[in-house]
Amino acid sequence: MKANLSVGKGAVCLLAAVVLAIFILIPVVQVSAAEAYKVGAVFSVTGRASFLGDPEKKTAVMLQEEINKKGGINGHLLELVIYDDEGDSTKCALAVRKLISQDKVCAIIGPSLSGLSLAVLPEAEKHKIPLVSCAASYKIVTKNAETGEQWKWVFKTPQSDSMAAEAIYTHMKKHGISKVAIMSGTTGFGASGRSELLRLAPQYGITILADEKYGPKDTDMTAQLTKIKGKAPQAIVNWSIGPTQVVVVRNRQELGMSNIVLYQSHGFGSRKNIELAAGAAEGVYCPLGACNIAEVLPPAHLQKKVTMEYLKAYKAKYNEALSSFGGHAWDALAMVTKALGAVGSDKAKIRDYLENLKGYVGQHGVFNFSPKDHNGLTKEAFQMVVVKNGDWALTD
Amino acid sequence: MSFASQLLQYAITGVTIGSIYAMVAIGFNIIYNVTEAINFAQGEFVMLGGLVMVFLRVAVNIPVIFSLPLTIMLVTMVGILLDRLAIKPLSKPSVLAMVIATIGASFFIRGAAMMLWGKNPFDLPPFSGRNPISFLGAVVQPQGLWVVGFLLVVVVVLTLFFDRTILGKALRASAVNPSASSLVGINVKHMVLVSFALSAAIGALGGIVITPISLMEYDRGAMLAVKGFSACVLGGIGSFPGAVTGGLLIGLIESLGAGLVSSGYKDVFALLLLLLVLFVRPSGLLGNAEVSKIRKF
């Protein structure tokens, strides 16, 4: 009885508060009722690159729900318009045009792939809309490679390949490694990594003894490794995605080359790969973003909190292992949200805000944007990690 | 590592990979001999063999001795279904119609495998451990021996089948002359079914033995089919010794080319060899010139 009474009282109070609020807010509501902030997203959710687009979409949806649960951005709900480009550049361009002309979004996150991002960035420039790509190539933000001039409206969140190569070379230098063999898959990812490794080698005093390649679907890399074994380098750097990078690890062990240190690219950043290597991955080094290794980061690490929160929330919502690619979408949407909160939905203001954003702690690094740098990361965005007892362990 | 043992290592690798190409090539040949069509879903049989085996061996934990024949049976069923659903209903089974049907089937099987297994690669424990065997400064993976061994088994069993059994002889007869075979009471449509079943079984075996070496994922079939087809054409289409020779040659050229010249161009060497052989001998190394004259494509 008493409880009921108190509930009644509470309800009355609540009703009164609601009525009051409505009266006070009426003029405001008329202006901005349902005026949600619309942000567009284009990901390769299905098709050849769904391993990128699928976690990116899931992450973006999760983040949107979290923001709206907290009451949105300064009272505006966040509305996400997501399109799937299926890894196809025509569909991607259509989606971007639709987002600009029909959906009238104030910013776009994505695409997932470098090639597609390069294909649609002229649209963003032409229609003056901020686009935050989730793909890695430095060309996405760089208008002129010589002068380092950046595209005005285009940003990207993933680390560039050059940063991964620098992180690896820095580690080698520290450990007195100078004679190196390179292996790479003949895919866009592999070719890009290979050219960065070759370009940066002289700066770090590294001699490349062998430069071997293999196809993305090859069954066995024993031949390439045998050739490398004959040249006796101190270390091997392998740069590929998919099953081949696991086969390389296994072949190296079979050939008894454990005395030659193996560095993998950041493409190796999944525990699944350690598992598939069936014990052969012990002692393999690779550079990873904080997002990959949230659990093993020390508590004092700047990104510990944000990466752990993301990891827990993602696992709770989707009940699947976190993919670091989703982290790129997290960074993109979180920064756009921050800009919306600070300057509202004006496109030019969002762009200006992002360009001057400093010290933003994200999933893949601490971002410091500037007019000269629309990626905002350095090689510090990668932690050197070694495989120890079937899991990642930090190393220096 | 001395140059001699390096060479030996390249040869070992080449023979291992080449054996798989040879198995795919044999599968192409069986169907080609009966229908004169190239089965573009041949690589998919290999992929299915690997993935079904992963399911039975790793997920269900059935020992190899049972899961291996079970996998072959299941994939053979897929081959039979392929014939019943895509080939038999063709009103005018021209070579082109069959090729188009198998291309469609390969897309379908790949899509179904993606739905069932996802896009991640899967691993299979090797049949007899991972400890490499040292041999004159080179190493042999135990699984590599299994691969070569199973190729030998396939060659012996098939030879006996085609030479000694009534079904095998009937298959050869319908390959040589379908209308005459019909006259003596051989059901040619039935023979087509048998050829698809046999090809699927051999493809599946290839997939099972290679997965512990190379892992397996849903879209690996296309690459294996291309290599297997090259092996098939190089050796002479329709010829079984040719398929084995072609497969081993392509494997060796790839491995030696990668090791001694340039790994970036290893696939080019194999294709160059293929083109050279075809310029000199259009019917392939061991192919029958008579057969290649009446080829329908």
XYZ file of C-alpha atoms in Angstrom:
693
model
C 0.000 0.000 0.000
C 2.716 2.310 1.031
C 4.766 1.280 -1.947
C 1.849 1.887 -4.261
C 1.386 5.315 -2.757
C 5.006 6.196 -3.369
C 4.770 4.928 -6.941
C 1.714 7.070 -7.397
C 3.552 10.076 -6.067
C 6.493 9.376 -8.330
C 4.245 9.061 -11.322
C 2.531 12.324 -10.548
C 5.868 14.058 -10.153
C 7.067 12.581 -13.415
C 3.909 13.623 -15.230
C 4.251 17.120 -13.883
C 7.836 17.255 -14.970
C 6.954 16.002 -18.453
C 4.152 18.543 -18.811
C 6.444 21.326 -17.654
C 9.154 20.204 -19.974
C 6.765 20.133 -22.909
C 5.639 23.669 -22.147
C 9.152 24.943 -21.880
C 10.405 23.062 -24.922
C 7.520 23.736 -27.307
C 9.213 26.564 -29.171
C 12.453 24.578 -29.417
C 10.750 21.371 -30.445
C 8.989 23.096 -33.312
C 12.351 24.057 -34.714
C 14.286 20.886 -34.125
C 11.815 18.090 -33.608
C 13.118 15.019 -35.417
C 16.006 17.055 -36.673
C 18.385 14.203 -36.227
C 21.977 14.541 -37.346
C 22.294 12.420 -40.455
C 25.592 10.722 -41.067
C 26.141 8.508 -44.114
C 28.190 5.315 -44.211
C 29.377 3.178 -47.128
C 30.957 -0.175 -46.279
C 31.705 -3.377 -48.204
C 29.324 -5.337 -45.985
C 29.050 -8.201 -48.468
C 31.257 -9.312 -51.345
C 35.001 -9.789 -51.563
C 35.854 -7.437 -48.704
C 33.102 -8.353 -46.268
C 35.748 -9.190 -43.660
C 36.269 -5.415 -43.527
C 32.764 -4.101 -44.119
C 30.835 -6.467 -41.898
C 32.546 -5.573 -38.590
C 32.612 -1.912 -39.666
C 28.866 -1.816 -40.146
C 28.223 -3.696 -36.901
C 30.484 -1.293 -35.041
C 28.832 1.793 -36.514
C 25.357 0.499 -35.632
C 26.491 -0.340 -32.114
C 28.003 3.100 -31.607
C 24.879 4.806 -32.941
C 22.716 2.873 -30.469
C 25.034 3.812 -27.614
C 24.917 7.501 -28.545
C 21.149 7.574 -28.933
C 20.652 5.670 -25.678
C 22.456 8.509 -23.951
C 20.068 10.988 -25.548
C 21.940 11.699 -28.758
C 24.290 14.570 -29.503
C 23.194 17.704 -27.604
C 19.624 16.443 -27.831
C 19.825 15.557 -31.528
C 19.519 11.889 -32.295
C 22.181 10.395 -34.557
C 20.742 8.897 -37.709
C 23.000 6.570 -39.698
C 22.290 5.888 -43.343
C 24.329 2.799 -44.259
C 24.817 1.477 -47.791
C 26.598 -1.690 -48.873
C 28.880 -1.229 -51.883
C 29.614 -4.995 -52.158
C 33.241 -4.127 -52.866
C 32.219 -2.690 -56.231
C 33.365 0.786 -57.263
C 30.256 1.626 -59.326
C 27.911 0.721 -56.481
C 30.141 2.658 -54.117
C 30.020 5.815 -56.236
C 26.234 5.535 -56.543
C 25.876 5.126 -52.796
C 27.995 8.190 -52.102
C 26.014 10.282 -54.594
C 22.772 9.082 -53.041
C 23.988 9.991 -49.566
C 24.888 13.493 -50.747
C 21.913 14.330 -52.954
C 18.972 12.318 -51.545
C 19.767 11.588 -47.927
C 21.444 14.972 -47.423
C 23.882 13.681 -44.823
C 26.359 16.048 -43.210
C 29.337 13.678 -43.284
C 30.252 10.277 -44.703
C 32.270 7.463 -43.145
C 33.797 4.730 -45.284
C 34.387 3.193 -47.849
C 36.151 0.105 -46.519
C 38.591 -0.315 -49.405
C 41.426 1.905 -50.615
C 40.500 1.535 -54.276
C 36.912 2.548 -53.659
C 37.936 5.444 -51.437
C 40.138 6.770 -54.222
C 37.236 6.377 -56.640
C 34.763 8.406 -54.593
C 36.952 11.100 -53.062
C 36.378 13.458 -56.048
C 32.654 13.345 -55.173
C 33.370 14.460 -51.639
C 35.629 17.237 -52.912
C 33.087 18.376 -55.504
C 30.113 18.463 -53.147
C 32.168 19.787 -50.235
C 31.245 17.093 -47.749
C 33.613 15.644 -45.142
C 34.483 12.011 -45.881
C 36.322 9.899 -43.318
C 37.613 6.779 -45.087
C 38.173 3.482 -43.260
C 40.813 2.310 -45.776
C 44.555 2.382 -45.320
C 46.323 3.750 -48.409
C 48.099 7.070 -47.797
C 46.972 8.120 -51.295
C 43.421 8.546 -49.986
C 44.301 11.722 -48.109
C 47.340 12.804 -50.104
C 46.527 15.000 -53.087
C 50.141 15.563 -54.036
C 52.773 13.118 -52.856
C 55.681 15.516 -53.490
C 54.375 18.498 -51.531
C 52.373 16.389 -49.077
C 49.294 18.478 -49.823
C 46.119 16.862 -48.452
C 42.674 16.585 -50.034
C 40.550 19.280 -48.447
C 37.490 17.204 -47.505
C 38.950 13.717 -47.095
C 40.273 12.114 -43.902
C 41.134 8.523 -42.979
C 41.388 6.615 -39.708
C 43.502 3.488 -40.409
C 47.258 3.589 -40.052
C 49.195 3.712 -43.335
C 51.340 0.782 -44.435
C 54.395 2.999 -44.161
C 53.795 3.285 -40.402
C 53.720 -0.506 -40.043
C 56.933 -0.793 -42.068
C 58.541 1.920 -39.924
C 57.444 0.210 -36.720
C 59.035 -3.048 -37.926
C 62.265 -1.383 -39.050
C 62.539 0.607 -35.823
C 62.264 -2.636 -33.879
C 64.905 -4.274 -36.087
C 67.292 -1.377 -35.668
C 66.922 -1.592 -31.907
C 67.826 -5.281 -32.010
C 70.733 -4.899 -34.412
C 69.077 -6.508 -37.424
C 70.236 -5.171 -40.784
C 70.103 -8.061 -43.289
C 66.514 -8.743 -44.219
C 64.481 -10.814 -46.697
C 61.051 -9.664 -47.852
C 58.105 -11.869 -48.813
C 54.821 -10.496 -50.063
C 51.572 -11.708 -51.558
C 50.687 -10.410 -55.008
C 47.628 -8.489 -53.843
C 47.065 -4.758 -53.387
C 47.904 -5.087 -49.706
C 51.058 -7.098 -50.328
C 52.327 -4.908 -53.167
C 51.777 -1.722 -51.190
C 53.580 -3.113 -48.147
C 56.441 -4.375 -50.294
C 57.007 -0.973 -51.918
C 57.017 0.736 -48.500
C 59.524 -1.796 -47.148
C 61.803 -1.245 -50.137
C 61.437 2.555 -49.961
C 62.147 2.874 -46.228
C 64.957 0.307 -45.972
C 67.854 2.748 -46.662
C 66.598 5.185 -43.990
C 66.979 2.481 -41.350
C 70.227 1.049 -42.688
C 68.552 -2.158 -43.799
C 69.877 -4.289 -46.675
C 67.273 -6.300 -48.563
C 68.822 -9.652 -49.464
C 65.769 -11.247 -51.068
C 62.455 -9.963 -52.370
C 60.134 -12.925 -52.891
C 56.488 -13.030 -53.953
C 53.652 -15.549 -53.991
C 50.065 -15.624 -55.222
C 47.137 -14.959 -52.861
C 45.877 -18.545 -53.237
C 49.205 -20.377 -53.346
C 49.365 -23.672 -51.502
C 52.940 -23.662 -50.310
C 55.798 -21.142 -49.885
C 58.590 -23.642 -49.292
C 60.368 -22.641 -52.513
C 60.521 -18.946 -51.609
C 61.667 -19.731 -48.068
C 64.297 -22.196 -49.284
C 65.732 -19.484 -51.505
C 65.759 -17.090 -48.529
C 67.382 -19.725 -46.316
C 70.236 -19.949 -48.810
C 70.874 -16.195 -48.452
C 70.939 -16.397 -44.632
C 69.282 -13.112 -43.606
C 68.815 -12.154 -39.947
C 65.098 -11.611 -40.371
C 62.190 -12.114 -42.761
C 59.338 -9.666 -43.209
C 56.191 -11.197 -44.651
C 53.356 -9.015 -45.963
C 50.065 -10.640 -46.972
C 46.517 -11.323 -45.901
C 44.479 -14.512 -45.815
C 45.703 -18.091 -45.432
C 49.076 -17.562 -47.142
C 50.518 -15.654 -44.168
C 49.776 -18.673 -41.974
C 51.329 -21.098 -44.473
C 54.502 -18.973 -44.486
C 54.755 -19.330 -40.707
C 54.274 -23.099 -40.902
C 56.691 -23.619 -43.808
C 59.356 -21.622 -41.985
C 59.118 -23.974 -39.023
C 59.177 -27.080 -41.220
C 62.327 -25.843 -42.922
C 63.963 -25.339 -39.521
C 64.368 -21.592 -39.962
C 63.382 -20.608 -36.429
C 66.780 -18.932 -36.011
C 65.688 -16.313 -38.589
C 63.325 -13.844 -36.909
C 59.973 -13.550 -38.662
C 58.075 -10.273 -38.773
C 54.510 -10.286 -40.046
C 52.588 -7.246 -41.241
C 49.629 -5.833 -39.313
C 47.506 -8.103 -41.525
C 48.421 -10.927 -39.153
C 46.500 -9.273 -36.321
C 43.975 -11.973 -35.502
C 44.240 -14.705 -32.887
C 42.711 -17.011 -35.476
C 46.020 -16.846 -37.366
C 47.982 -17.927 -34.290
C 45.593 -20.833 -33.892
C 45.840 -21.828 -37.570
C 49.632 -21.754 -37.413
C 49.361 -24.694 -34.983
C 52.215 -23.677 -32.719
C 54.488 -22.430 -35.499
C 53.718 -18.770 -34.732
C 55.612 -18.701 -31.414
C 58.097 -15.833 -31.442
C 56.670 -14.146 -34.549
C 56.639 -10.345 -34.314
C 54.044 -8.031 -35.767
C 52.996 -4.392 -35.413
C 49.420 -4.028 -34.167
C 47.030 -1.229 -33.336
C 45.916 -1.002 -29.713
C 42.476 -2.195 -30.774
C 43.866 -5.683 -31.588
C 45.427 -6.182 -28.190
C 43.144 -4.400 -25.728
C 43.517 -7.156 -23.106
C 47.309 -7.159 -23.054
C 47.746 -3.376 -22.893
C 49.073 -2.184 -19.527
C 46.402 -0.425 -17.403
C 48.253 2.869 -17.709
C 48.128 2.798 -21.511
C 46.305 5.795 -22.932
C 44.031 3.648 -25.096
C 43.370 0.898 -22.527
C 40.002 2.240 -21.409
C 38.544 2.989 -24.815
C 39.684 -0.282 -26.402
C 38.445 -2.414 -23.516
C 35.032 -0.724 -23.571
C 34.700 -1.356 -27.289
C 35.827 -4.967 -26.940
C 33.321 -5.726 -24.172
C 30.423 -3.935 -25.839
C 31.044 -5.605 -29.200
C 31.309 -9.081 -27.725
C 28.167 -8.540 -25.653
C 26.140 -7.304 -28.603
C 27.299 -9.586 -31.415
C 28.775 -12.558 -29.570
C 31.703 -12.836 -31.987
C 35.396 -12.028 -31.800
C 36.270 -8.398 -32.328
C 37.908 -7.540 -35.642
C 40.369 -4.671 -35.601
C 38.825 -3.399 -38.854
C 35.690 -2.470 -36.953
C 37.948 -0.185 -34.917
C 38.547 1.979 -37.990
C 34.803 2.574 -38.293
C 34.633 3.272 -34.553
C 37.321 5.933 -34.885
C 35.640 7.502 -37.921
C 32.159 7.682 -36.431
C 33.321 8.690 -32.947
C 35.288 11.635 -34.358
C 32.428 12.751 -36.597
C 30.131 12.528 -33.566
C 32.551 14.632 -31.571
C 32.591 17.216 -34.342
C 28.779 17.228 -34.495
C 28.665 17.797 -30.749
C 31.079 20.689 -30.990
C 29.946 22.554 -34.108
C 26.588 21.098 -35.190
C 25.735 19.753 -38.613
C 27.363 22.351 -40.855
C 29.620 20.465 -43.308
C 32.343 23.081 -43.543
C 32.470 23.470 -39.780
C 32.736 19.676 -39.300
C 35.624 19.613 -41.764
C 37.418 22.475 -40.027
C 36.873 20.856 -36.645
C 38.273 17.487 -37.783
C 41.282 19.130 -39.408
C 42.209 20.761 -36.111
C 41.313 17.864 -33.832
C 44.215 17.047 -31.501
C 44.875 14.285 -28.992
C 41.793 12.248 -29.806
C 42.194 8.853 -28.152
C 40.708 6.281 -30.533
C 40.842 2.525 -31.100
C 43.865 2.590 -33.378
C 45.896 5.437 -31.978
C 45.907 8.969 -30.653
C 44.861 11.207 -33.520
C 46.429 14.611 -34.111
C 45.053 16.040 -37.331
C 46.424 19.114 -39.048
C 46.044 20.787 -42.449
C 49.202 18.884 -43.446
C 48.006 15.524 -42.063
C 44.507 14.168 -42.570
C 45.359 10.791 -41.057
C 46.623 12.146 -37.743
C 48.670 9.077 -36.773
C 52.356 8.205 -36.569
C 54.232 4.899 -36.318
C 53.491 5.145 -32.571
C 49.962 3.990 -33.465
C 51.493 0.514 -33.794
C 52.688 -1.493 -30.830
C 55.259 -4.175 -31.513
C 53.777 -7.479 -30.407
C 55.243 -10.961 -30.185
C 53.375 -14.262 -30.130
C 53.937 -15.911 -26.769
C 52.172 -19.065 -25.510
C 49.592 -18.771 -28.265
C 48.650 -15.173 -27.520
C 49.906 -11.638 -28.154
C 52.397 -10.152 -25.754
C 53.765 -6.623 -25.794
C 57.439 -6.228 -26.603
C 59.736 -3.312 -27.246
C 72.019 -24.717 -47.046
C 74.001 -26.061 -49.998
C 72.808 -25.491 -53.539
C 72.252 -29.205 -54.060
C 69.956 -29.529 -51.071
C 68.163 -26.356 -52.160
C 67.522 -27.956 -55.547
C 66.274 -31.088 -53.828
C 63.947 -28.990 -51.672
C 62.489 -27.296 -54.773
C 61.954 -30.690 -56.371
C 60.203 -32.070 -53.273
C 57.919 -29.036 -53.086
C 57.219 -29.214 -56.810
C 56.259 -32.881 -56.682
C 53.976 -32.279 -53.689
C 52.066 -29.397 -55.291
C 52.214 -31.078 -58.689
C 50.483 -34.171 -57.307
C 47.492 -32.061 -56.348
C 47.383 -30.464 -59.797
C 47.569 -33.962 -61.253
C 44.553 -35.093 -59.192
C 42.531 -32.127 -60.424
C 43.670 -32.847 -63.995
C 42.579 -36.496 -63.720
C 39.136 -35.291 -62.634
C 38.930 -33.043 -65.688
C 39.920 -35.940 -67.907
C 37.292 -38.405 -66.681
C 34.439 -36.022 -67.435
C 36.051 -34.827 -70.667
C 36.457 -38.373 -71.938
C 32.765 -39.147 -71.517
C 31.162 -35.790 -72.384
C 33.882 -33.853 -74.266
C 33.068 -30.952 -71.921
C 35.304 -29.271 -69.342
C 33.781 -29.331 -65.886
C 34.388 -25.876 -64.433
C 33.229 -27.025 -61.006
C 36.205 -29.401 -60.688
C 38.051 -27.019 -58.337
C 34.953 -26.788 -56.179
C 35.072 -30.555 -55.567
C 38.588 -30.106 -54.187
C 37.476 -27.205 -51.975
C 34.475 -29.201 -50.719
C 36.674 -32.204 -49.984
C 38.857 -30.056 -47.759
C 36.037 -28.267 -45.958
C 33.786 -31.317 -45.427
C 36.813 -33.171 -44.042
C 37.504 -30.262 -41.677
C 33.924 -30.489 -40.465
C 33.994 -34.253 -39.901
C 37.541 -34.462 -38.550
C 37.732 -31.293 -36.437
C 34.152 -30.358 -35.543
C 32.689 -33.873 -35.209
C 36.061 -35.465 -34.327
C 35.762 -38.624 -36.433
C 39.136 -40.377 -36.928
C 40.758 -40.074 -40.355
C 40.175 -43.725 -41.229
C 36.392 -43.130 -41.205
C 36.108 -39.429 -41.986
C 38.163 -39.731 -45.180
C 35.854 -42.216 -46.963
C 32.812 -40.447 -45.525
C 33.974 -37.118 -46.947
C 34.630 -38.698 -50.337
C 31.122 -40.191 -50.285
C 29.497 -36.879 -49.400
C 31.350 -34.980 -52.122
C 30.568 -37.780 -54.587
C 26.904 -37.142 -53.752
C 27.456 -33.506 -54.686
C 28.944 -34.647 -58.001
C 25.912 -36.874 -58.620
C 23.551 -34.018 -57.766
C 25.481 -31.740 -60.107
C 24.864 -34.173 -62.946
C 21.206 -34.766 -62.058
C 20.321 -31.078 -61.534
C 22.533 -29.269 -64.029
C 23.636 -31.677 -66.762
C 20.893 -34.278 -67.246
C 18.027 -31.761 -67.636
C 19.790 -30.142 -70.617
C 17.555 -30.827 -73.616
C 20.411 -30.520 -76.092
C 23.528 -31.443 -74.147
C 26.011 -29.649 -76.395
C 29.515 -29.105 -75.059
C 28.892 -25.373 -74.671
C 25.651 -25.920 -72.721
C 27.438 -28.297 -70.346
C 30.322 -25.887 -69.824
C 27.899 -23.066 -69.006
C 25.971 -25.352 -66.641
C 29.160 -26.283 -64.761
C 30.250 -22.630 -64.541
C 26.874 -21.857 -62.957
C 27.221 -24.838 -60.647
C 30.693 -23.719 -59.540
C 29.333 -20.300 -58.509
C 26.483 -21.987 -56.670
C 28.741 -24.404 -54.792
C 31.138 -21.595 -53.872
C 28.257 -19.477 -52.552
C 26.831 -22.388 -50.589
C 30.248 -23.116 -49.069
C 30.587 -19.453 -48.070
C 27.208 -19.646 -46.342
C 28.093 -22.882 -44.541
C 31.716 -22.270 -43.579
C 32.137 -18.502 -43.814
C 35.169 -16.888 -45.396
C 37.871 -17.865 -42.955
C 40.456 -20.480 -43.840
C 40.357 -23.787 -41.957
C 43.120 -26.082 -40.871
C 43.198 -29.856 -40.739
C 45.608 -31.840 -38.572
C 48.084 -33.757 -40.769
C 47.563 -37.528 -40.960
C 50.869 -38.346 -39.303
C 52.141 -35.365 -37.351
C 53.994 -32.205 -38.277
C 57.551 -33.329 -37.657
C 59.408 -32.850 -40.925
C 61.640 -35.667 -42.140
C 65.197 -34.568 -42.945
C 66.507 -35.947 -46.200
C 69.938 -35.020 -47.647
C 69.760 -31.492 -46.255
C 66.197 -30.933 -47.440
C 63.008 -31.574 -45.495
C 59.908 -33.544 -46.416
C 56.591 -32.872 -44.745
C 54.960 -36.193 -43.773
C 51.757 -34.863 -45.326
C 53.628 -34.414 -48.619
C 54.278 -38.156 -48.660
C 50.571 -38.774 -48.137
C 49.789 -36.497 -51.086
C 52.137 -38.352 -53.433
C 51.021 -41.712 -52.039
C 47.362 -41.000 -52.645
C 48.126 -39.857 -56.187
C 49.760 -43.251 -56.817
C 46.746 -45.024 -55.311
C 44.398 -43.047 -57.560
C 46.451 -43.865 -60.662
C 46.624 -47.596 -59.864
C 42.952 -47.918 -58.915
C 41.773 -45.983 -61.966
C 43.958 -47.997 -64.313
C 42.507 -51.222 -62.933
C 38.999 -49.791 -63.044
C 39.179 -48.778 -66.691
C 40.993 -51.926 -67.807
C 39.425 -54.684 -65.711
C 35.850 -53.777 -64.792
C 32.779 -53.845 -66.988
C 31.728 -50.398 -65.774
C 35.141 -48.950 -66.591
C 35.067 -50.517 -70.042
C 31.566 -49.167 -70.610
C 32.831 -45.693 -69.671
C 35.668 -45.995 -72.174
C 33.278 -47.198 -74.814
C 30.924 -44.261 -74.401
C 33.944 -41.983 -74.542
C 35.031 -43.443 -77.871
C 31.622 -43.638 -79.525
C 28.430 -42.755 -77.634
C 25.951 -43.814 -80.319
C 27.574 -47.218 -80.876
C 27.679 -47.720 -77.102
C 23.952 -47.049 -76.926
C 23.394 -49.707 -79.586
C 25.164 -52.357 -77.522
C 23.115 -51.487 -74.450
C 25.230 -48.970 -72.582
C 23.179 -46.187 -71.011
C 25.286 -43.160 -71.947
C 23.416 -40.771 -69.600
C 24.219 -43.194 -66.820
C 27.893 -43.122 -67.812
C 27.889 -39.314 -67.603
C 26.594 -39.647 -64.064
C 29.353 -42.125 -63.195
C 31.993 -39.798 -64.644
C 30.786 -36.893 -62.482
C 30.730 -39.127 -59.398
C 34.274 -40.367 -60.067
C 35.631 -36.865 -60.705
C 34.032 -35.565 -57.543
C 35.540 -38.414 -55.525
C 39.055 -37.793 -56.863
C 38.708 -34.027 -56.417
C 37.566 -34.551 -52.840
C 40.573 -36.756 -52.123
C 42.850 -34.015 -53.460
C 41.193 -31.485 -51.173
C 41.499 -33.760 -48.152
C 45.229 -34.382 -48.548
C 46.234 -30.786 -49.404
C 44.291 -29.003 -46.629
C 46.790 -29.866 -43.845
C 49.505 -28.230 -45.989
C 47.774 -25.190 -47.434
C 44.615 -24.665 -45.306
C 41.315 -24.409 -47.178
C 38.700 -21.723 -47.672
C 35.572 -21.352 -49.771
C 37.123 -19.659 -52.806
C 40.259 -21.742 -53.272
C 38.674 -23.906 -55.979
C 39.109 -21.538 -58.911
C 42.891 -21.357 -58.594
C 43.227 -25.146 -58.297
C 40.962 -25.612 -61.300
C 43.089 -23.284 -63.434
C 46.303 -25.082 -62.473
C 44.691 -28.491 -62.898
C 43.358 -27.512 -66.310
C 46.795 -26.271 -67.390
C 48.226 -29.610 -66.262
C 45.516 -31.400 -68.201
C 46.175 -29.497 -71.441
C 49.944 -29.739 -71.051
C 49.842 -33.510 -70.653
C 47.271 -33.941 -73.390
C 43.601 -33.672 -72.645
C 41.939 -37.023 -72.081
C 45.179 -38.867 -71.308
C 45.728 -40.192 -67.758
C 49.527 -40.533 -67.907
C 49.421 -37.062 -69.469
C 47.483 -35.641 -66.526
C 50.038 -36.973 -64.041
C 53.002 -35.831 -66.157
C 51.433 -32.409 -66.729
C 50.616 -31.915 -63.065
C 54.076 -32.851 -61.840
C 55.729 -30.746 -64.557
C 53.747 -27.636 -63.682
C 54.426 -28.138 -59.981
C 58.151 -28.550 -60.636
C 58.364 -25.574 -63.004
C 56.606 -23.344 -60.471
C 58.792 -24.438 -57.606
C 62.081 -24.356 -59.517
C 61.125 -21.100 -61.237
C 60.298 -19.480 -57.902
C 63.488 -20.725 -56.295
C 66.021 -20.295 -59.069
C 64.713 -17.393 -61.150
C 61.952 -15.218 -59.707
C 59.059 -16.035 -57.424
C 57.057 -13.135 -58.831
C 56.986 -14.774 -62.270
C 56.591 -18.417 -61.276
C 53.051 -18.692 -62.692
C 54.290 -17.164 -65.937
C 56.900 -19.910 -66.370
C 54.243 -22.593 -66.131
C 52.078 -20.846 -68.716
C 55.056 -20.232 -71.011
C 55.872 -23.918 -70.926
C 52.246 -24.711 -71.708
C 52.221 -22.345 -74.691
C 55.532 -23.703 -75.992
C 54.294 -27.273 -75.821
C 51.038 -26.369 -77.539
C 52.925 -24.647 -80.370
C 54.947 -27.781 -80.993
C 52.313 -30.379 -80.081
C 48.748 -29.007 -80.109
C 47.489 -32.261 -78.590
C 49.713 -31.916 -75.512
C 52.687 -34.024 -74.443
C 50.953 -37.409 -74.362
C 47.673 -36.473 -75.998
C 46.234 -38.303 -78.952
C 46.513 -36.262 -82.168
C 43.445 -38.053 -83.569
C 41.369 -37.050 -80.567
C 42.447 -33.417 -80.704
C 41.453 -33.172 -84.403
C 37.810 -33.932 -83.694
C 37.660 -31.832 -80.542
C 34.503 -29.782 -80.341
C 36.049 -26.580 -78.985
